[in-house]
Coordinates of C-alpha atoms and ligand atoms in Angstrom, one line a residue:
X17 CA 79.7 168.6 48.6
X18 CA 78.4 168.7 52.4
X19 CA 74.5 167.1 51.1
X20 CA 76.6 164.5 49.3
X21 CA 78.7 163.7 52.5
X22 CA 75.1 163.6 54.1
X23 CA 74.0 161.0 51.7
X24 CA 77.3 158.6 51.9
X25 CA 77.1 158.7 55.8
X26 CA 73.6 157.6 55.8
X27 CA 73.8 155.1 53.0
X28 CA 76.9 153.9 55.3
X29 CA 74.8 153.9 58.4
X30 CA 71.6 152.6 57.1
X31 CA 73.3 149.8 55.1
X32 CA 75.8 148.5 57.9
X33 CA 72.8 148.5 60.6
X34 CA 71.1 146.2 58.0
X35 CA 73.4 143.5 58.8
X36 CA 73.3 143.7 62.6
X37 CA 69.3 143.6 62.6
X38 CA 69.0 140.9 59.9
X39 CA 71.8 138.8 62.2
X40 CA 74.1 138.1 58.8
X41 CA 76.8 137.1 61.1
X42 CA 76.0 136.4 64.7
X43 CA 77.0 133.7 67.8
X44 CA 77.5 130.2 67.5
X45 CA 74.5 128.5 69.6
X46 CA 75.0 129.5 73.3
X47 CA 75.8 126.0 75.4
X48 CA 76.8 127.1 78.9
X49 CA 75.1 128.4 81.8
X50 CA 76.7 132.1 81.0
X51 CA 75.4 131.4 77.6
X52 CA 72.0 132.9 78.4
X53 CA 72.9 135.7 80.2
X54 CA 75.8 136.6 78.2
X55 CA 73.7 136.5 74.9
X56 CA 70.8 138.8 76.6
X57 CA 73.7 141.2 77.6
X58 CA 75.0 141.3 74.2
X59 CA 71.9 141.9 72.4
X60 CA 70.9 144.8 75.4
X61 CA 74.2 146.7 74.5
X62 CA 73.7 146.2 70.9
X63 CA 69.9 147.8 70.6
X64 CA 71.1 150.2 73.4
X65 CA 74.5 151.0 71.0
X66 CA 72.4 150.5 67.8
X67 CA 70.1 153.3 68.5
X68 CA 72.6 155.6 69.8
X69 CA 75.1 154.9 66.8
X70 CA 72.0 155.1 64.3
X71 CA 71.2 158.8 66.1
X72 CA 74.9 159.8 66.0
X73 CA 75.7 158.9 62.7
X74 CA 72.1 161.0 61.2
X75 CA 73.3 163.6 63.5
X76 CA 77.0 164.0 61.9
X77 CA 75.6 163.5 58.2
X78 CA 73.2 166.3 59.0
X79 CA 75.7 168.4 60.8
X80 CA 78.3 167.4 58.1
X81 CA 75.9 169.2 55.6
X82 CA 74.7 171.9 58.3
X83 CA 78.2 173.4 58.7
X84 CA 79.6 172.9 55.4
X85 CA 81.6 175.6 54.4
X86 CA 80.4 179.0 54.2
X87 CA 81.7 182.5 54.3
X88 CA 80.9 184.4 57.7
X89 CA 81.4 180.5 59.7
X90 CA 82.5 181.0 63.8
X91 CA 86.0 178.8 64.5
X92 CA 85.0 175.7 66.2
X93 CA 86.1 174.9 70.0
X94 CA 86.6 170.9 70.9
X95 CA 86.0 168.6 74.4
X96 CA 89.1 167.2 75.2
X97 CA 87.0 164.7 77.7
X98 CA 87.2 164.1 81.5
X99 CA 89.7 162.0 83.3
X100 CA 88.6 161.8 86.7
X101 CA 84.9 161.0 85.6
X102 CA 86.4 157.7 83.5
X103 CA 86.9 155.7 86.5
X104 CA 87.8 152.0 85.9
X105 CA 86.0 149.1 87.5
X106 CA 86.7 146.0 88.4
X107 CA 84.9 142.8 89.9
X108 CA 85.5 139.7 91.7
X109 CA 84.2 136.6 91.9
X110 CA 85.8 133.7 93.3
X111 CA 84.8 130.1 91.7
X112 CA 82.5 128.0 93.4
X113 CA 83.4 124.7 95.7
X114 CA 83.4 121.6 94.1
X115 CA 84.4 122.9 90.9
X116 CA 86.8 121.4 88.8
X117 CA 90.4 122.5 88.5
X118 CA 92.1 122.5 85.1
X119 CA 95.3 124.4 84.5
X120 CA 95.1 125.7 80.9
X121 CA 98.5 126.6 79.1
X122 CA 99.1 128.0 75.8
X123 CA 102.2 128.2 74.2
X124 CA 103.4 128.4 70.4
X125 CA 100.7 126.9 69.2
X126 CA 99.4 124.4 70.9
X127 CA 97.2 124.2 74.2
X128 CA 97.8 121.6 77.1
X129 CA 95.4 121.3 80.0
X130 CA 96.3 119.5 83.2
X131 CA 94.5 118.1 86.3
X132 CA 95.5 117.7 89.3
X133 CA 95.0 114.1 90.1
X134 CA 93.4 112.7 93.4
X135 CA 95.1 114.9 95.4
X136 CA 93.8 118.1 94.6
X137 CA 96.8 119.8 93.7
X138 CA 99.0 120.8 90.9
X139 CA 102.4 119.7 90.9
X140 CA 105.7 121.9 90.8
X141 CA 106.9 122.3 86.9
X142 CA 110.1 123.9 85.7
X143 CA 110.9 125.7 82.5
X144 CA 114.4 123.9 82.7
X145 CA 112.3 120.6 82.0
X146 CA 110.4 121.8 79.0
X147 CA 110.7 119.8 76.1
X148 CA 107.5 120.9 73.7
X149 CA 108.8 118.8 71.0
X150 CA 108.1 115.7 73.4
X151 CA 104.4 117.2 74.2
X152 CA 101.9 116.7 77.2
X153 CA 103.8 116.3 80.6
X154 CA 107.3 117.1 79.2
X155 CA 105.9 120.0 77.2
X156 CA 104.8 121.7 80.7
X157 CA 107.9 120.6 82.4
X158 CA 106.0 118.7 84.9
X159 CA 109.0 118.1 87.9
X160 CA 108.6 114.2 88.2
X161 CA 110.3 114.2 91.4
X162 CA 107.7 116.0 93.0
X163 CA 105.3 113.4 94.6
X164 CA 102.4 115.9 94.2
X165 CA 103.0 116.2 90.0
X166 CA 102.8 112.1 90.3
X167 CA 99.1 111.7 89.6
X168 CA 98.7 115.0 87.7
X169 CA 97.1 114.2 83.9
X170 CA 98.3 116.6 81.1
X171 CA 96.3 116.7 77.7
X172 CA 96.1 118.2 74.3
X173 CA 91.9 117.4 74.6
X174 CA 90.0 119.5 77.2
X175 CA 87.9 117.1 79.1
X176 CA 84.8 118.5 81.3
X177 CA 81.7 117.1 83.0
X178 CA 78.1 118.4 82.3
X179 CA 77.0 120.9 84.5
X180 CA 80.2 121.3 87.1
X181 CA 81.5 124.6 87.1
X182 CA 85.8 124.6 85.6
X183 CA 88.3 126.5 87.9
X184 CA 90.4 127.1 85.3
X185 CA 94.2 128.5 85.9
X186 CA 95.3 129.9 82.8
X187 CA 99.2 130.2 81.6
X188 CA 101.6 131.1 78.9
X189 CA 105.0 129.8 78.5
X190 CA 106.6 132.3 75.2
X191 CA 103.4 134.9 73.9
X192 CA 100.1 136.3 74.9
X193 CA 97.4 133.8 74.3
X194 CA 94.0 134.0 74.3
X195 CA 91.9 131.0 75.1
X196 CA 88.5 131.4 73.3
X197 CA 85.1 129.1 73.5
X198 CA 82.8 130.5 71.8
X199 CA 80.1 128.0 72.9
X200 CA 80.8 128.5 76.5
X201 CA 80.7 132.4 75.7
X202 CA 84.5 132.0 77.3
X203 CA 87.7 134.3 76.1
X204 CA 90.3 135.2 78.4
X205 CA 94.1 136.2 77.6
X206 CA 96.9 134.0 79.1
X207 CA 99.9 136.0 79.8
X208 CA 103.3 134.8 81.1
X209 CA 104.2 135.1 83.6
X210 CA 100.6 135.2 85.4
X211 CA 98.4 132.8 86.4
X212 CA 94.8 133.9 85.6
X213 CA 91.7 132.2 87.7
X214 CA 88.4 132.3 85.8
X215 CA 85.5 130.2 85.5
X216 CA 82.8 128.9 83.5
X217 CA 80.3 125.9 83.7
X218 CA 79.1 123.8 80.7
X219 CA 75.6 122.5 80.8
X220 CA 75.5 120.8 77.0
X221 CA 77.5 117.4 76.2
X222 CA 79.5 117.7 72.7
X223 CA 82.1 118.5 71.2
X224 CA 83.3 122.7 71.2
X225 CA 86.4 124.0 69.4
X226 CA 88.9 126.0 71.2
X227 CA 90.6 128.8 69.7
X228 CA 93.5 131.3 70.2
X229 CA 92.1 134.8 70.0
X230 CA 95.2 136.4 70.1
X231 CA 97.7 136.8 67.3
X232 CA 100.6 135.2 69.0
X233 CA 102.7 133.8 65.6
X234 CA 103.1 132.6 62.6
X235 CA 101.2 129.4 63.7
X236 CA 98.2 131.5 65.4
X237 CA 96.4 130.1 62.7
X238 CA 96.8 126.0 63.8
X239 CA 96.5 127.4 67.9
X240 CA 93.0 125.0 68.3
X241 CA 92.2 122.1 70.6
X242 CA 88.7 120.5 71.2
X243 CA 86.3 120.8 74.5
X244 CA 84.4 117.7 75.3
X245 CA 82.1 118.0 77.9
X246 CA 80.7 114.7 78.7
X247 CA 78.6 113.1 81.7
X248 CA 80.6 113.1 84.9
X249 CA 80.5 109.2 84.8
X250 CA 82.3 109.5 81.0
X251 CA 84.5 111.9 82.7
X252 CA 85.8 109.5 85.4
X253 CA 86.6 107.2 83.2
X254 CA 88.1 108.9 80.9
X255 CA 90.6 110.8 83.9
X256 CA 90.7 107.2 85.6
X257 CA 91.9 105.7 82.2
X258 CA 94.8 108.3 81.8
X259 CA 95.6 107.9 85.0
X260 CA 96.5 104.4 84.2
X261 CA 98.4 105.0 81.0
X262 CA 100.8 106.7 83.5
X263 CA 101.7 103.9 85.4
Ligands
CU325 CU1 98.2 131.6 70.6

């Protein structure tokens, strides 16, 4: 019994690495300036991980067939761990100047981004002003009356320029959401009730889906939206042209 536990763990182990070295599944091509690092991370702890899983697995087959069960065996004694040595860590970094702000929010299931306008600023919305069913401004519950939320652009399409670094402010109105872009090497949860400040800078024009990576519903599945990052003169246009469908 314990040399044919040895051989399943190994087939298991040998077969499943297969797939990680031949690259079966893998990224999406990388199109952001995180992109590059993110990817060299990724494949570091993955080699690093690989070996070690690789050595633990032939360990526990051969321990598996080591300390089968056999008359005379000592009782075993078990590590409970070590709190105070798994201290968490966190890190900061706050997004650079001139980047652009968008205000990401997810709700069930759809994602709306907003700009600020010319002035910088977001305006006040309130959640007695939502009406999803009307989408974009109404959707957020943009407060009209506020003379900042006047020239604030709300969008189902997430427009970016090449190259500029995205402030992005993320939201949820009902759920946890998580706003995933896999080209930009990008997932972060949006939680109500928090606004979330995280960054990223594309440095490819085209066309990259956008996903909800959190289960958050029975429409989870239809939670997508579109990234276009285009040239910053595309870009102007573009924001300069919705600005005028508002008035
Ligand atoms: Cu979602």
């Amino acid at each position: 019994m314990g040399l044919a536990l040895l051989a399943i763990i190994w087939l298991i182990t040998f077969v499943s690495t297969y797939f990680f070295v031949a690259q079966t599944w893998w990224l999406p091509h990388g199109a952001s300036t995180a992109a590059f690092w993110i990817d060299k991370q990724f494949a570091l702890t993955y080699l690093l991980m690989g070996i070690i899983f690789v050595a633990a697995q032939c360990g526990l087959g051969l321990f598996v067939w080591q300390y089968r069960e056999r008359a005379g065996a000592k009782k075993v004694e078990y590590s409970h761990g070590n709190i105070k040595l798994e201290v968490p860590r966190e890190r900061f970094a706050p997004a650079e100047t001139g980047s652009v702000p968008v205000e990401v929010t997810g709700m069930q299931f759809a994602w709306y981004f907003r700009y600020p306008g010319a002035d910088g600023k977001f305006g006040a919305t309130n959640p007695k002003l939502m009406d999803p069913s009307s989408g974009s401004e109404a959707a957020l519950g943009l407060d009209t009356s506020d003379p900042v939320a006047k020239d604030d652009v709300v969008t189902g399409t997430m427009y970016l320029p090449v190259n500029r670094q995205v402030d992005l402010r993320l939201r949820a109105v009902d759920v946890i959401h998580s706003f995933f872009v896999p080209n930009m090497r990008f997932k972060q949860d949006a939680v109500p009730g928090l606004e979330i400040h995280m960054h990223f800078t594309p440095t490819e024009i085209g066309d990259y889906e956008i996903a909800c990576a959190e289960l958050c519903g029975l429409g989870h599945y239809k939670m997508h939206g579109m990234l276009k990052v285009v040239s910053q003169d595309d870009f102007d246009k573009w924001f300069a042209a919705r600005e005028a469908e508002k008035q």
